[in-house]
Amino acid sequence: MTDRRLTLMAVHAHPDDEATGTGGVLARYAAEGVRTVLVTCTDGGCGDGPGGVKPGDPGHDPAAVATMRRRELEASCDVLRVSDLETLDYADSGMMGWSSNDAPGSFWKTPLEEGAARLAALMRHYRPDVVVTYDENGFYGHPDHIQAHRITMAALELTDLTPKVYWTTMPRSAMERFGKIMREFQEDMPEPDPAEAAALAEIGLPDDQITTWVDTTAFSGQKFDALAAHASQGENIFFLRMGKERFGELMGTETFVRVQGATGAAVPETDLFAGLR
């Protein structure tokens, strides 16, 4: 226990990830007076360009996309009332197997020691009580998500800090529900082939393995608006098609796995700061 202001640090890969995975907790804890620090590792340059132009297509300018996405990231942070935004500005690596994985300056090719050292410096500055990032597979295998996980865990080893550490996840029961909803909103969506279906079935965790269920229902509107701030990527953000009311019904809980914490707080828990206040 301490009189110092509690601090949450979320380490994400791209602009818009902060809203998708942790928009609810960022908004909730900001409203509770917690200092919320967002670290975004890449510039998002492999996202869609104006008019939906895709990476690798004629007219796609990664530098221009990165500039546009930085503005959107700042707008999202305003919606979520994020206290402090830090950007590492590594080049977006794109999806696994893309040639951009190996491009100079890509996050995926950045030496682990370099990224960890930069993040450790931010951790020493902000001294977070709670750190949130992805699991070792980056939730679904994106190289930048995997690298964000790696540098976060390595950075913690470089400091004398002992925060509670969480990895984002989804309950398998929710993944099944989202699959049905996606088909509801995209009637022409083909059924995945058996290999793809098997891979999708491995995303997330069985419900009984999730340690932390945080109710963010009251902040689902902010989460929706934060996602909507990333307008250039709207084609890729399925949740926006639901509308705010349906979104709020389905996205009112954010779930995590606690992987480090010396507070002794019992699990399952309903608060990332359980045992700290």
Short mmCIF file of C-alpha atoms in Angstrom, two decimals:
data_model
loop_
_atom_site.label_atom_id
_atom_site.label_comp_id
_atom_site.label_asym_id
_atom_site.label_seq_id
_atom_site.Cartn_x
_atom_site.Cartn_y
_atom_site.Cartn_z
CA MET A 1 0.00 0.00 0.00
CA THR A 2 1.21 3.48 -0.81
CA ASP A 3 0.01 7.07 -1.04
CA ARG A 4 1.70 7.35 -4.45
CA ARG A 5 -0.73 7.49 -7.38
CA LEU A 6 -1.24 3.98 -8.77
CA THR A 7 -0.01 3.48 -12.33
CA LEU A 8 -1.10 1.12 -15.10
CA MET A 9 1.20 0.59 -18.11
CA ALA A 10 -0.17 -1.12 -21.22
CA VAL A 11 2.36 -2.19 -23.86
CA HIS A 12 0.80 -2.60 -27.31
CA ALA A 13 2.06 -3.22 -30.80
CA HIS A 14 0.09 -0.88 -33.07
CA PRO A 15 -2.21 2.12 -33.01
CA ASP A 16 -5.74 0.74 -32.34
CA ASP A 17 -4.55 -2.24 -30.25
CA GLU A 18 -4.94 -0.13 -27.13
CA ALA A 19 -8.68 0.17 -27.77
CA THR A 20 -9.31 -3.38 -28.94
CA GLY A 21 -7.66 -5.19 -26.06
CA THR A 22 -7.60 -2.76 -23.15
CA GLY A 23 -9.87 0.18 -23.98
CA GLY A 24 -12.19 -0.72 -21.14
CA VAL A 25 -9.57 -0.96 -18.43
CA LEU A 26 -7.75 2.15 -19.62
CA ALA A 27 -10.97 4.14 -19.43
CA ARG A 28 -12.12 2.59 -16.15
CA TYR A 29 -8.89 3.08 -14.27
CA ALA A 30 -8.40 6.60 -15.61
CA ALA A 31 -11.85 7.41 -14.21
CA GLU A 32 -10.74 5.95 -10.86
CA GLY A 33 -7.74 8.27 -10.72
CA VAL A 34 -5.11 5.76 -11.80
CA ARG A 35 -2.29 7.05 -14.00
CA THR A 36 -2.61 5.24 -17.33
CA VAL A 37 0.47 4.91 -19.50
CA LEU A 38 0.24 3.55 -23.03
CA VAL A 39 3.36 2.39 -24.86
CA THR A 40 2.77 1.80 -28.58
CA CYS A 41 5.70 -0.01 -30.15
CA THR A 42 5.20 0.47 -33.91
CA ASP A 43 4.09 3.23 -36.23
CA GLY A 44 1.27 1.24 -37.82
CA GLY A 45 2.64 1.85 -41.31
CA CYS A 46 1.41 -1.52 -42.58
CA GLY A 47 -2.20 -0.53 -41.98
CA ASP A 48 -4.66 0.57 -44.64
CA GLY A 49 -4.02 3.87 -46.37
CA PRO A 50 -6.56 6.53 -47.38
CA GLY A 51 -9.42 5.02 -49.34
CA GLY A 52 -8.61 1.57 -47.96
CA VAL A 53 -5.51 1.04 -50.10
CA LYS A 54 -3.73 -2.06 -48.82
CA PRO A 55 -0.03 -2.51 -47.99
CA GLY A 56 1.91 -3.41 -51.11
CA ASP A 57 -0.70 -1.98 -53.46
CA PRO A 58 0.03 1.03 -55.68
CA GLY A 59 -0.38 4.26 -53.75
CA HIS A 60 0.25 2.79 -50.31
CA ASP A 61 2.73 5.06 -48.53
CA PRO A 62 3.79 3.59 -45.16
CA ALA A 63 5.18 6.93 -43.93
CA ALA A 64 1.94 8.75 -44.71
CA VAL A 65 -0.08 5.94 -43.12
CA ALA A 66 2.07 6.17 -39.99
CA THR A 67 1.46 9.93 -39.73
CA MET A 68 -2.28 9.45 -40.13
CA ARG A 69 -2.38 6.65 -37.58
CA ARG A 70 -0.44 8.70 -35.03
CA ARG A 71 -3.19 11.32 -35.17
CA GLU A 72 -5.80 8.61 -34.71
CA LEU A 73 -3.87 7.13 -31.79
CA GLU A 74 -3.78 10.50 -30.06
CA ALA A 75 -7.53 10.89 -30.60
CA SER A 76 -8.15 7.43 -29.14
CA CYS A 77 -6.04 8.29 -26.09
CA ASP A 78 -8.08 11.45 -25.59
CA VAL A 79 -11.29 9.39 -25.61
CA LEU A 80 -9.88 6.87 -23.12
CA ARG A 81 -8.35 9.65 -20.97
CA VAL A 82 -4.91 8.04 -21.18
CA SER A 83 -2.55 10.01 -18.96
CA ASP A 84 0.67 9.43 -20.88
CA LEU A 85 1.33 8.18 -24.42
CA GLU A 86 4.80 6.89 -25.31
CA THR A 87 5.64 5.70 -28.84
CA LEU A 88 8.71 3.64 -29.70
CA ASP A 89 8.06 4.23 -33.45
CA TYR A 90 9.52 1.02 -34.79
CA ALA A 91 8.40 0.20 -38.33
CA ASP A 92 5.27 -1.94 -38.47
CA SER A 93 6.32 -5.48 -39.42
CA GLY A 94 3.05 -6.49 -41.07
CA MET A 95 1.52 -9.94 -40.76
CA MET A 96 3.68 -13.01 -40.26
CA GLY A 97 5.39 -13.96 -43.51
CA TRP A 98 5.17 -10.55 -45.17
CA SER A 99 8.35 -9.13 -46.69
CA SER A 100 7.99 -6.18 -44.31
CA ASN A 101 8.96 -8.54 -41.46
CA ASP A 102 12.56 -8.21 -42.62
CA ALA A 103 12.54 -4.55 -43.63
CA PRO A 104 15.17 -2.28 -42.05
CA GLY A 105 13.87 -0.87 -38.78
CA SER A 106 11.00 -3.32 -38.48
CA PHE A 107 9.99 -4.14 -34.93
CA TRP A 108 10.19 -7.87 -35.63
CA LYS A 109 13.89 -7.58 -36.58
CA THR A 110 14.80 -5.20 -33.76
CA PRO A 111 17.27 -6.82 -31.34
CA LEU A 112 15.46 -7.82 -28.18
CA GLU A 113 18.08 -6.10 -26.04
CA GLU A 114 17.49 -2.76 -27.76
CA GLY A 115 13.72 -2.78 -27.43
CA ALA A 116 13.86 -4.05 -23.86
CA ALA A 117 16.34 -1.36 -22.82
CA ARG A 118 14.13 1.41 -24.20
CA LEU A 119 11.04 0.02 -22.51
CA ALA A 120 12.89 -0.56 -19.24
CA ALA A 121 13.81 3.13 -19.21
CA LEU A 122 10.12 4.02 -19.46
CA MET A 123 9.27 1.55 -16.69
CA ARG A 124 11.87 3.12 -14.41
CA HIS A 125 10.40 6.54 -15.16
CA TYR A 126 6.72 5.66 -14.60
CA ARG A 127 7.22 2.83 -12.05
CA PRO A 128 4.00 1.00 -12.97
CA ASP A 129 2.12 -1.01 -10.37
CA VAL A 130 0.44 -3.04 -13.11
CA VAL A 131 1.82 -3.94 -16.55
CA VAL A 132 -0.37 -5.39 -19.31
CA THR A 133 0.80 -6.88 -22.60
CA TYR A 134 0.22 -9.93 -24.82
CA ASP A 135 1.02 -13.59 -24.21
CA GLU A 136 3.99 -15.31 -25.83
CA ASN A 137 2.02 -15.92 -29.05
CA GLY A 138 0.87 -12.31 -29.26
CA PHE A 139 -2.68 -13.63 -28.79
CA TYR A 140 -2.99 -14.68 -32.44
CA GLY A 141 0.55 -14.92 -33.80
CA HIS A 142 1.20 -11.40 -35.10
CA PRO A 143 4.96 -10.79 -35.12
CA ASP A 144 4.71 -7.32 -33.57
CA HIS A 145 2.47 -8.60 -30.78
CA ILE A 146 4.96 -11.39 -30.09
CA GLN A 147 7.82 -8.89 -30.04
CA ALA A 148 5.88 -6.58 -27.70
CA HIS A 149 5.49 -9.50 -25.32
CA ARG A 150 9.19 -10.32 -25.55
CA ILE A 151 10.47 -6.84 -24.89
CA THR A 152 8.02 -6.32 -22.03
CA MET A 153 9.10 -9.44 -20.18
CA ALA A 154 12.78 -8.71 -20.88
CA ALA A 155 12.40 -5.09 -19.76
CA LEU A 156 10.95 -6.18 -16.44
CA GLU A 157 14.04 -8.30 -15.88
CA LEU A 158 16.19 -5.19 -16.35
CA THR A 159 14.46 -3.24 -13.60
CA ASP A 160 14.04 -3.61 -9.86
CA LEU A 161 10.28 -3.27 -10.20
CA THR A 162 7.81 -5.93 -9.10
CA PRO A 163 4.48 -4.95 -10.66
CA LYS A 164 1.55 -7.21 -11.17
CA VAL A 165 1.90 -8.44 -14.76
CA TYR A 166 -0.98 -9.50 -16.96
CA TRP A 167 -1.37 -10.93 -20.44
CA THR A 168 -4.51 -10.13 -22.41
CA THR A 169 -6.70 -13.05 -23.42
CA MET A 170 -10.23 -14.05 -24.34
CA PRO A 171 -12.34 -16.85 -22.89
CA ARG A 172 -12.97 -19.62 -25.41
CA SER A 173 -16.69 -19.31 -24.71
CA ALA A 174 -16.55 -15.70 -25.93
CA MET A 175 -14.53 -16.64 -29.00
CA GLU A 176 -17.26 -19.08 -30.03
CA ARG A 177 -19.87 -16.37 -29.51
CA PHE A 178 -17.91 -13.85 -31.57
CA GLY A 179 -17.60 -16.35 -34.40
CA LYS A 180 -21.40 -16.65 -34.54
CA ILE A 181 -21.81 -12.88 -34.42
CA MET A 182 -19.30 -12.33 -37.22
CA ARG A 183 -21.32 -14.68 -39.43
CA GLU A 184 -24.47 -12.78 -38.45
CA PHE A 185 -23.01 -9.48 -39.64
CA GLN A 186 -21.23 -11.00 -42.65
CA GLU A 187 -23.68 -13.41 -44.19
CA ASP A 188 -21.35 -14.11 -47.12
CA MET A 189 -18.44 -14.98 -44.81
CA PRO A 190 -17.16 -18.44 -45.80
CA GLU A 191 -16.72 -21.15 -43.25
CA PRO A 192 -13.03 -21.53 -42.32
CA ASP A 193 -11.24 -24.60 -43.67
CA PRO A 194 -10.47 -27.31 -41.08
CA ALA A 195 -6.88 -26.14 -40.47
CA GLU A 196 -7.96 -22.53 -39.99
CA ALA A 197 -10.83 -23.59 -37.76
CA ALA A 198 -8.45 -25.63 -35.61
CA ALA A 199 -6.10 -22.65 -35.28
CA LEU A 200 -8.97 -20.34 -34.32
CA ALA A 201 -10.10 -22.84 -31.70
CA GLU A 202 -6.73 -22.46 -29.97
CA ILE A 203 -7.04 -18.68 -29.58
CA GLY A 204 -7.82 -17.56 -26.07
CA LEU A 205 -8.08 -19.81 -23.04
CA PRO A 206 -10.62 -22.09 -21.39
CA ASP A 207 -12.71 -19.96 -19.06
CA ASP A 208 -11.36 -21.65 -15.92
CA GLN A 209 -7.78 -20.65 -16.80
CA ILE A 210 -8.55 -16.93 -16.88
CA THR A 211 -7.48 -15.30 -13.62
CA THR A 212 -8.94 -11.83 -14.01
CA TRP A 213 -12.35 -10.64 -15.22
CA VAL A 214 -12.71 -6.84 -15.16
CA ASP A 215 -16.17 -5.31 -15.56
CA THR A 216 -15.87 -2.38 -17.95
CA THR A 217 -19.53 -2.18 -18.96
CA ALA A 218 -19.83 1.45 -17.91
CA PHE A 219 -16.95 2.35 -20.25
CA SER A 220 -17.94 0.34 -23.33
CA GLY A 221 -19.11 3.53 -25.05
CA GLN A 222 -15.67 5.07 -24.63
CA LYS A 223 -14.08 1.87 -25.91
CA PHE A 224 -16.30 1.96 -29.00
CA ASP A 225 -15.49 5.63 -29.62
CA ALA A 226 -11.77 4.93 -29.19
CA LEU A 227 -11.98 2.20 -31.84
CA ALA A 228 -13.94 4.55 -34.08
CA ALA A 229 -11.15 7.13 -33.73
CA HIS A 230 -9.05 4.76 -35.84
CA ALA A 231 -11.27 5.53 -38.82
CA SER A 232 -8.67 4.66 -41.46
CA GLN A 233 -8.70 1.05 -40.26
CA GLY A 234 -12.48 0.78 -40.02
CA GLU A 235 -12.64 -1.95 -42.66
CA ASN A 236 -10.52 -4.15 -40.39
CA ILE A 237 -12.29 -3.34 -37.11
CA PHE A 238 -15.20 -5.76 -37.16
CA PHE A 239 -16.63 -4.60 -33.83
CA LEU A 240 -17.63 -1.20 -35.24
CA ARG A 241 -20.23 -2.90 -37.45
CA MET A 242 -22.22 -3.92 -34.38
CA GLY A 243 -23.21 -0.40 -33.42
CA LYS A 244 -22.61 1.02 -29.98
CA GLU A 245 -25.52 -0.64 -28.18
CA ARG A 246 -24.74 -4.20 -29.33
CA PHE A 247 -21.05 -3.58 -28.77
CA GLY A 248 -21.74 -2.57 -25.19
CA GLU A 249 -23.73 -5.74 -24.57
CA LEU A 250 -20.92 -7.97 -25.82
CA MET A 251 -17.77 -6.12 -24.79
CA GLY A 252 -18.49 -5.27 -21.17
CA THR A 253 -15.78 -7.48 -19.66
CA GLU A 254 -12.04 -7.56 -20.37
CA THR A 255 -10.11 -10.67 -19.38
CA PHE A 256 -6.50 -11.35 -18.45
CA VAL A 257 -4.10 -13.92 -17.09
CA ARG A 258 -2.02 -12.80 -14.14
CA VAL A 259 1.52 -14.08 -14.58
CA GLN A 260 3.32 -12.11 -11.89
CA GLY A 261 2.26 -10.51 -8.64
CA ALA A 262 3.46 -10.54 -5.06
CA THR A 263 0.29 -9.16 -3.47
CA GLY A 264 -1.21 -12.52 -2.64
CA ALA A 265 -4.55 -11.45 -4.10
CA ALA A 266 -6.80 -14.44 -4.63
CA VAL A 267 -7.85 -15.51 -8.11
CA PRO A 268 -10.13 -15.29 -9.91
CA GLU A 269 -10.07 -11.55 -9.34
CA THR A 270 -12.14 -8.69 -10.71
CA ASP A 271 -9.61 -5.84 -10.40
CA LEU A 272 -6.11 -5.49 -11.88
CA PHE A 273 -5.20 -3.57 -8.74
CA ALA A 274 -6.50 -6.15 -6.28
CA GLY A 275 -4.13 -6.24 -3.31
CA LEU A 276 -2.71 -2.81 -4.14
CA ARG A 277 -5.46 -0.64 -2.71
#
